[in-house]
mmCIF file with all atom_site columns, C-alpha atoms in Angstrom:
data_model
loop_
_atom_site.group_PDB
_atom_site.id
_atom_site.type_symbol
_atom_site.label_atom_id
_atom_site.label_alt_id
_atom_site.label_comp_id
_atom_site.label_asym_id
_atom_site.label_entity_id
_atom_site.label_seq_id
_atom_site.pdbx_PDB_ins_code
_atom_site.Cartn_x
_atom_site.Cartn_y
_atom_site.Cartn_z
_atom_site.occupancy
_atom_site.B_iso_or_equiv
_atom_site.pdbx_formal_charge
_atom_site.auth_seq_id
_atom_site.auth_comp_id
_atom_site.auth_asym_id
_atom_site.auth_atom_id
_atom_site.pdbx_PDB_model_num
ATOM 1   C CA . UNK A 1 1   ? 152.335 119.823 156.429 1.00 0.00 ? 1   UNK A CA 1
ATOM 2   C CA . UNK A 1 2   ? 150.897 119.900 152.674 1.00 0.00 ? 2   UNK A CA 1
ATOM 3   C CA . UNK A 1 3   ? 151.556 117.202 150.796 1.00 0.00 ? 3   UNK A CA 1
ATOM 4   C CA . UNK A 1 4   ? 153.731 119.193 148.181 1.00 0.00 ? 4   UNK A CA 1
ATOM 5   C CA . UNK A 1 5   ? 155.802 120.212 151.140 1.00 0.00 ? 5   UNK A CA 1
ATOM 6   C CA . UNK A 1 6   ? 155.990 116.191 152.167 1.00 0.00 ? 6   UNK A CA 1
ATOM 7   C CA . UNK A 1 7   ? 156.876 115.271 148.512 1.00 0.00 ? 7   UNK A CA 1
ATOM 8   C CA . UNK A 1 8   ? 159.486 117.971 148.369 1.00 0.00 ? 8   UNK A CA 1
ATOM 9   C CA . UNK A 1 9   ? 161.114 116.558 151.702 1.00 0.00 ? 9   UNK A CA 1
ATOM 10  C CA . UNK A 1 10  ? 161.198 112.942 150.645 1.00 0.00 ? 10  UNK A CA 1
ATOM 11  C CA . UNK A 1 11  ? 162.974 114.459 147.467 1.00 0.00 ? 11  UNK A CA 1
ATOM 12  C CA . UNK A 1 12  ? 165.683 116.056 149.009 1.00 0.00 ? 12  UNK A CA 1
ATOM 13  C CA . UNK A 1 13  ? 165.904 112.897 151.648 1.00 0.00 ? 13  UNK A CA 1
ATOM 14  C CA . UNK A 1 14  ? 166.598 110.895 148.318 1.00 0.00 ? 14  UNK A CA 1
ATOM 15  C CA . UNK A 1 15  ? 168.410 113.242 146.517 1.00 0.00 ? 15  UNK A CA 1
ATOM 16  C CA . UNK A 1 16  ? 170.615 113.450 149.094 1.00 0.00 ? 16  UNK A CA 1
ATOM 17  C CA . UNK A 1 17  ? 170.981 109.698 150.082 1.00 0.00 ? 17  UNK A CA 1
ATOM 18  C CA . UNK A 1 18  ? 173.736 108.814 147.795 1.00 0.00 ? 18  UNK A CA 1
ATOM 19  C CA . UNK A 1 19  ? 176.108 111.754 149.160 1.00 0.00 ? 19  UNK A CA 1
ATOM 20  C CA . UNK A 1 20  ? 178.814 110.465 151.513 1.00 0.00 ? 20  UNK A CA 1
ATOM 21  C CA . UNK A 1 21  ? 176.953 111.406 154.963 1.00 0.00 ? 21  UNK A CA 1
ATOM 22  C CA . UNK A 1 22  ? 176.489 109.801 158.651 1.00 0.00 ? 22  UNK A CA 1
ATOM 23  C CA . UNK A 1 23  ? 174.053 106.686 158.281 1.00 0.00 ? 23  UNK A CA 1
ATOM 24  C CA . UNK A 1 24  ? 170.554 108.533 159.425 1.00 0.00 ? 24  UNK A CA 1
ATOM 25  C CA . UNK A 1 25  ? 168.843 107.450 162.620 1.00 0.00 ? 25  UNK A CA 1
ATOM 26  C CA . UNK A 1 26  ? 166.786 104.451 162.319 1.00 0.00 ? 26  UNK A CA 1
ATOM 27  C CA . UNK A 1 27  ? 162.988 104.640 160.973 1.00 0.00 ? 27  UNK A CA 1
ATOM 28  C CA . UNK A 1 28  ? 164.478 108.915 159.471 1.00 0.00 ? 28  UNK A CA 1
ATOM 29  C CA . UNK A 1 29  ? 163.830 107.538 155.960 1.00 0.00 ? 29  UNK A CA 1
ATOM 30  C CA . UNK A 1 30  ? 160.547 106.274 156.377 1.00 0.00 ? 30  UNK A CA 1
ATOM 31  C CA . UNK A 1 31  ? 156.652 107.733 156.523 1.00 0.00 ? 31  UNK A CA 1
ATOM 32  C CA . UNK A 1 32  ? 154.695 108.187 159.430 1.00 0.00 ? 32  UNK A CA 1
ATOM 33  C CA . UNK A 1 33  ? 153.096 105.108 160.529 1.00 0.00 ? 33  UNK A CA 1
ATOM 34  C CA . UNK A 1 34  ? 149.420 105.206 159.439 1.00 0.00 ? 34  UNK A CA 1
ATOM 35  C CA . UNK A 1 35  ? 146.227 103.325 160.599 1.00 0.00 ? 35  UNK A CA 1
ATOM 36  C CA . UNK A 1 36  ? 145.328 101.143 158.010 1.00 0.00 ? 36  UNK A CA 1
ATOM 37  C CA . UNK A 1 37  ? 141.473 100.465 159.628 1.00 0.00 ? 37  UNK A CA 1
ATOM 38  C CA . UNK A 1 38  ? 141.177 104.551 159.331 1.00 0.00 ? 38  UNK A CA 1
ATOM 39  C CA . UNK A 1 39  ? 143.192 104.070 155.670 1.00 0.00 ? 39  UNK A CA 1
ATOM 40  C CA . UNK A 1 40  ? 140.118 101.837 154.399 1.00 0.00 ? 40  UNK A CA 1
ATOM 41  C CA . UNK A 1 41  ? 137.838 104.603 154.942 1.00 0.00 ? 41  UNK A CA 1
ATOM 42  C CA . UNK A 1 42  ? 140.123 106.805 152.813 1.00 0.00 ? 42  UNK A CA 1
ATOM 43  C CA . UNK A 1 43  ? 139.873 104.840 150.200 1.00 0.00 ? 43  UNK A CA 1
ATOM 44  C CA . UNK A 1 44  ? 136.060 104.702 150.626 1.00 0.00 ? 44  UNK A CA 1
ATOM 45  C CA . UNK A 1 45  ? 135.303 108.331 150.605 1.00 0.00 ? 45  UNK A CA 1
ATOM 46  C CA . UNK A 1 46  ? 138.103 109.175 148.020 1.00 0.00 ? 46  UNK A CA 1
ATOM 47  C CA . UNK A 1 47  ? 136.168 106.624 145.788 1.00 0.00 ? 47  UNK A CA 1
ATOM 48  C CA . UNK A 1 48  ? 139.286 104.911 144.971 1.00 0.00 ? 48  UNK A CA 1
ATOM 49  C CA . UNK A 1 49  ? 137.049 101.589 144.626 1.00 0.00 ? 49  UNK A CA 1
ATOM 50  C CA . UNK A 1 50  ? 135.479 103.287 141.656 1.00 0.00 ? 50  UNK A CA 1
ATOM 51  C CA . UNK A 1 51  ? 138.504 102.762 139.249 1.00 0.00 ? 51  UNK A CA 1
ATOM 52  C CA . UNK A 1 52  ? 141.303 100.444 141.528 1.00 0.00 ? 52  UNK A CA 1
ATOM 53  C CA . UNK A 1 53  ? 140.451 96.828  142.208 1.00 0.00 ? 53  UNK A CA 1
ATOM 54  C CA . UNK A 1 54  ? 142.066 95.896  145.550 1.00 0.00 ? 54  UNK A CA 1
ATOM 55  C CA . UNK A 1 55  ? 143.197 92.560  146.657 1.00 0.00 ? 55  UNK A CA 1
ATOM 56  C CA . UNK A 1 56  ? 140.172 91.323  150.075 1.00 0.00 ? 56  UNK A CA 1
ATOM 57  C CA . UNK A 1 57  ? 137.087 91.545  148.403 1.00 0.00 ? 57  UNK A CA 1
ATOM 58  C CA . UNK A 1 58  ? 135.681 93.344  150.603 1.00 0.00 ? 58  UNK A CA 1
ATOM 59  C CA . UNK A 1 59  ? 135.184 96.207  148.385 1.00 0.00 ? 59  UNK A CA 1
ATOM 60  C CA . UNK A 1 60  ? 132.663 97.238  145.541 1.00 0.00 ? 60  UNK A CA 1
ATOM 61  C CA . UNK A 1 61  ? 133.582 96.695  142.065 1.00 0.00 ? 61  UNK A CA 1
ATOM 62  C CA . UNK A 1 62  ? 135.052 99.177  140.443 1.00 0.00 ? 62  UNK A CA 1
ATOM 63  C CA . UNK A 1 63  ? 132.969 101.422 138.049 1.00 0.00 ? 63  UNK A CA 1
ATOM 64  C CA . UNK A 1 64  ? 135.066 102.767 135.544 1.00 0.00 ? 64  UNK A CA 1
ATOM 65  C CA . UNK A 1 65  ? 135.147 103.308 131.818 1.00 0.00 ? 65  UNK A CA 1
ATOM 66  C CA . UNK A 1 66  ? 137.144 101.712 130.295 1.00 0.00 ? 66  UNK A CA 1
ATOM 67  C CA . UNK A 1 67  ? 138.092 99.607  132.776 1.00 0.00 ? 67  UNK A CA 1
ATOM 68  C CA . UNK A 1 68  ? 141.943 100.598 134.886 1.00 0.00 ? 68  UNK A CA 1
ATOM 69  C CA . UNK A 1 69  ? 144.146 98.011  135.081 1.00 0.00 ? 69  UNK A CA 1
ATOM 70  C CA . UNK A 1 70  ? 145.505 98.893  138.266 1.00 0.00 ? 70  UNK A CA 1
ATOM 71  C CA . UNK A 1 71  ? 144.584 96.208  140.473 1.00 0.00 ? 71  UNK A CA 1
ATOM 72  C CA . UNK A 1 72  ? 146.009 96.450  144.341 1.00 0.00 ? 72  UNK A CA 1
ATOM 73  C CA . UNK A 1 73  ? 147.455 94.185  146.627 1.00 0.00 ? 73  UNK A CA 1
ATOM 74  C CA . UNK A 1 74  ? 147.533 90.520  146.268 1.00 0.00 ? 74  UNK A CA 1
ATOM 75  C CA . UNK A 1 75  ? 150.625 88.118  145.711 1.00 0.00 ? 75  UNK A CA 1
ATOM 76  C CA . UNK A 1 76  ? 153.373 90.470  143.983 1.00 0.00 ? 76  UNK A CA 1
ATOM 77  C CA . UNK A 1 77  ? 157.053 89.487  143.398 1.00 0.00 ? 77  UNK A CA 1
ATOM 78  C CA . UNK A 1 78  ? 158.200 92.854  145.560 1.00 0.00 ? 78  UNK A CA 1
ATOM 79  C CA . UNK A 1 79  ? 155.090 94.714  147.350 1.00 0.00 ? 79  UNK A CA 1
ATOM 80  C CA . UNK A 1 80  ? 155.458 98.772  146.827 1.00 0.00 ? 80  UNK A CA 1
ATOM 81  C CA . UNK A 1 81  ? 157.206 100.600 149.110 1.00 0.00 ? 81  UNK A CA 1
ATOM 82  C CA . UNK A 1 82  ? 156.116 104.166 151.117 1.00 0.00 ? 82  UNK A CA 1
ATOM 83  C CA . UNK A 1 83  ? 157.761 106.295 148.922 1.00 0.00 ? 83  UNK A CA 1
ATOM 84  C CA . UNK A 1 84  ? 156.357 104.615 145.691 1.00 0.00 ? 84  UNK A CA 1
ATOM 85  C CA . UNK A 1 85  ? 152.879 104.448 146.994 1.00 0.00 ? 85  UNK A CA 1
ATOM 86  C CA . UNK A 1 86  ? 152.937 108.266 148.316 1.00 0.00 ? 86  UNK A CA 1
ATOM 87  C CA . UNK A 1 87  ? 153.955 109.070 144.386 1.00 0.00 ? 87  UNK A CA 1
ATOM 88  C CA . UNK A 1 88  ? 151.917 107.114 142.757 1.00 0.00 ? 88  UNK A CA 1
ATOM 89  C CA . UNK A 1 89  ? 149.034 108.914 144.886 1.00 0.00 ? 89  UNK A CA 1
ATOM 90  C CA . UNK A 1 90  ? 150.033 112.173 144.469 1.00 0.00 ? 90  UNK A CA 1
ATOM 91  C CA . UNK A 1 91  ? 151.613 112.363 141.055 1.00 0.00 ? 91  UNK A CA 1
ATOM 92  C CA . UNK A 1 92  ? 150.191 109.544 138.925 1.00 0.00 ? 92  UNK A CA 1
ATOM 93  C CA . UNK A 1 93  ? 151.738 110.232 135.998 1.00 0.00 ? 93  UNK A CA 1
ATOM 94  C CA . UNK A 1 94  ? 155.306 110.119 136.697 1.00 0.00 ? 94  UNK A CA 1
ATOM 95  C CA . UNK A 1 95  ? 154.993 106.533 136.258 1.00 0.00 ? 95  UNK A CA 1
ATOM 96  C CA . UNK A 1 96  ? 152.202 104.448 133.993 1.00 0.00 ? 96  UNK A CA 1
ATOM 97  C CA . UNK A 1 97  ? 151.941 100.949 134.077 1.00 0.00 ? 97  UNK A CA 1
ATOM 98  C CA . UNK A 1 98  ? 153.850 99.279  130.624 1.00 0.00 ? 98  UNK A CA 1
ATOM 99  C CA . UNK A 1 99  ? 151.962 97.087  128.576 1.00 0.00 ? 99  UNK A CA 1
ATOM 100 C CA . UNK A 1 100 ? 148.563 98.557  128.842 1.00 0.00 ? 100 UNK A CA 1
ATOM 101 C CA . UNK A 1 101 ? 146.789 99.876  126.161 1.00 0.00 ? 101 UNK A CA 1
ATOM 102 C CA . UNK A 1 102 ? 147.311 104.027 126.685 1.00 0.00 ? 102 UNK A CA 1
ATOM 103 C CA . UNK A 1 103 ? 143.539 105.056 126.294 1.00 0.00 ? 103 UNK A CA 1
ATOM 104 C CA . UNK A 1 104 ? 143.335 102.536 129.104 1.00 0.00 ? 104 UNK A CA 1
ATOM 105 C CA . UNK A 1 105 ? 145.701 104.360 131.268 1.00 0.00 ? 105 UNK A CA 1
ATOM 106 C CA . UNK A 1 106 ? 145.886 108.370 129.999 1.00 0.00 ? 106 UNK A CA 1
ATOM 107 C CA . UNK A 1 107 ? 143.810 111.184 129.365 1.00 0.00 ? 107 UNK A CA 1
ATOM 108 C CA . UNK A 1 108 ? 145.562 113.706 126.636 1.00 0.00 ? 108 UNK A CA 1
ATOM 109 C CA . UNK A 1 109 ? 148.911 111.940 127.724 1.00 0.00 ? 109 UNK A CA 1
ATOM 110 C CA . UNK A 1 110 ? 148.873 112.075 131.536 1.00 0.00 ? 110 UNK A CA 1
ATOM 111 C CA . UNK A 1 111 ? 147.515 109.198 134.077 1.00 0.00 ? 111 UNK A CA 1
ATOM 112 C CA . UNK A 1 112 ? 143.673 109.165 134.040 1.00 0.00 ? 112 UNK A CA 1
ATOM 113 C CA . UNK A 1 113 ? 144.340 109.524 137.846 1.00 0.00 ? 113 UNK A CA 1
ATOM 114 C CA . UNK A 1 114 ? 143.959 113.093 139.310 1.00 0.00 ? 114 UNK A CA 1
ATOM 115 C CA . UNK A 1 115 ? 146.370 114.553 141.574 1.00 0.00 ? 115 UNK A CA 1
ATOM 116 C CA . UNK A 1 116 ? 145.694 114.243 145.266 1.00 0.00 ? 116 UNK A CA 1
ATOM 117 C CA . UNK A 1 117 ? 148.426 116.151 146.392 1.00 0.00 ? 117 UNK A CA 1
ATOM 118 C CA . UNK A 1 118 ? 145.588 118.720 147.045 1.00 0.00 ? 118 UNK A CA 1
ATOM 119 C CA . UNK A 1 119 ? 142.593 116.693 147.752 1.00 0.00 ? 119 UNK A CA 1
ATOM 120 C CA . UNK A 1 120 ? 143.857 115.146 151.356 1.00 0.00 ? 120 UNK A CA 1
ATOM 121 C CA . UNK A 1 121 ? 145.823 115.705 154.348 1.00 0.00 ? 121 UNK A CA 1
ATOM 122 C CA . UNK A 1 122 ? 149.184 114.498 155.279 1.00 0.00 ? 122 UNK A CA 1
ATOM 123 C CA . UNK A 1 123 ? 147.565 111.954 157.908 1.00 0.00 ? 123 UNK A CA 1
ATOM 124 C CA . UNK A 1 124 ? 144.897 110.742 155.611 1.00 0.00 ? 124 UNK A CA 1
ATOM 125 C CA . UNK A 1 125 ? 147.733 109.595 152.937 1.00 0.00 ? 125 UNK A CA 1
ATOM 126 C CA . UNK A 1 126 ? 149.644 108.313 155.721 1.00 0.00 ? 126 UNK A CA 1
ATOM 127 C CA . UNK A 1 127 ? 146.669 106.365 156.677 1.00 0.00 ? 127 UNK A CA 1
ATOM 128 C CA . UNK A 1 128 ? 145.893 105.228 152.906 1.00 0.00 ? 128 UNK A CA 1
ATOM 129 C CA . UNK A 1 129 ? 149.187 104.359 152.443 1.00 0.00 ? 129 UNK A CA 1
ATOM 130 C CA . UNK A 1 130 ? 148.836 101.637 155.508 1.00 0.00 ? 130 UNK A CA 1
ATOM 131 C CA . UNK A 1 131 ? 145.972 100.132 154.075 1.00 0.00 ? 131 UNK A CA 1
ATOM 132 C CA . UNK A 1 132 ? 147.638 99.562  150.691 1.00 0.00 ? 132 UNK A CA 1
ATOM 133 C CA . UNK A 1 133 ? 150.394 97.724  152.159 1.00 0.00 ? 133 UNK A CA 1
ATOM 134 C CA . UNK A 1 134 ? 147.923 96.001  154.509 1.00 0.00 ? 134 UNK A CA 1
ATOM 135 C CA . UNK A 1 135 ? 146.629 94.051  150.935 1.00 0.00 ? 135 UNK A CA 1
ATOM 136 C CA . UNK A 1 136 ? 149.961 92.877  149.536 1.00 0.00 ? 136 UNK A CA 1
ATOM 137 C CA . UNK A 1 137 ? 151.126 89.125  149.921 1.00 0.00 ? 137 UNK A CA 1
ATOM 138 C CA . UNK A 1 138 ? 154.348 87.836  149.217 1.00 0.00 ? 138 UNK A CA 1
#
């Protein structure tokens, strides 16, 4: 499945949630479980490192310029959920941080972040997303 095909399906599931329906099976409204171990590698080889501090320090220093103030993981009031993560990975600009200066966090008005809706499979963001959550505390 493509990821624009994935995004597309988690739209309708939510567009569709507030419409007076049976209560879905268990577990129908959430992502595939992924394998955070094969997630860190993700990250690794999609250089996410480069610009995203993550929360274990076990990871190089990010490399970018100016800096992104996106740092994951770590003690949060709420941690993200699948659906936010999956977004934020594959269409970073429907939501920028607040508060940040905006040549911090845009290029000609959209997130500095590309879109990976192309750039990995379905199993691989799964995966991704499972090591993200892996580095929240709360």
């Amino acid at each position: 499945m493509r990821i624009h095909q994935l995004i597309l399906a988690c739209c309708l599931l939510a567009l569709t949630a507030g419409c007076r329906q049976p209560e879905p099976p268990a577990g129908s409204r959430e992502l595939p479980p992924g394998d955070a171990a094969a997630g860190k590698q993700v990250f690794m080889e999609m250089r996410c490192w480069a610009c995203h501090e993550i929360y274990g320090g076990d990871m190089p220093q990010p490399v970018a310029s100016p800096a992104v103030p996106v740092y994951l993981g770590g003690n949060q009031i709420a941690a993200p959920d699948d659906l936010y993560l999956l977004r934020a990975i594959v269409e970073p600009s429907h939501e920028l941080a607040p508060g940040w200066d905006e040549e911090m966090m845009t290029r000609e008005g959209r997130s500095r972040m590309g879109d990976y809706g192309e750039a990995m499979t379905a199993r691989q963001l799964f995966d991704l997303i499972a090591f993200l959550k892996s580095r929240y505390r709360q």
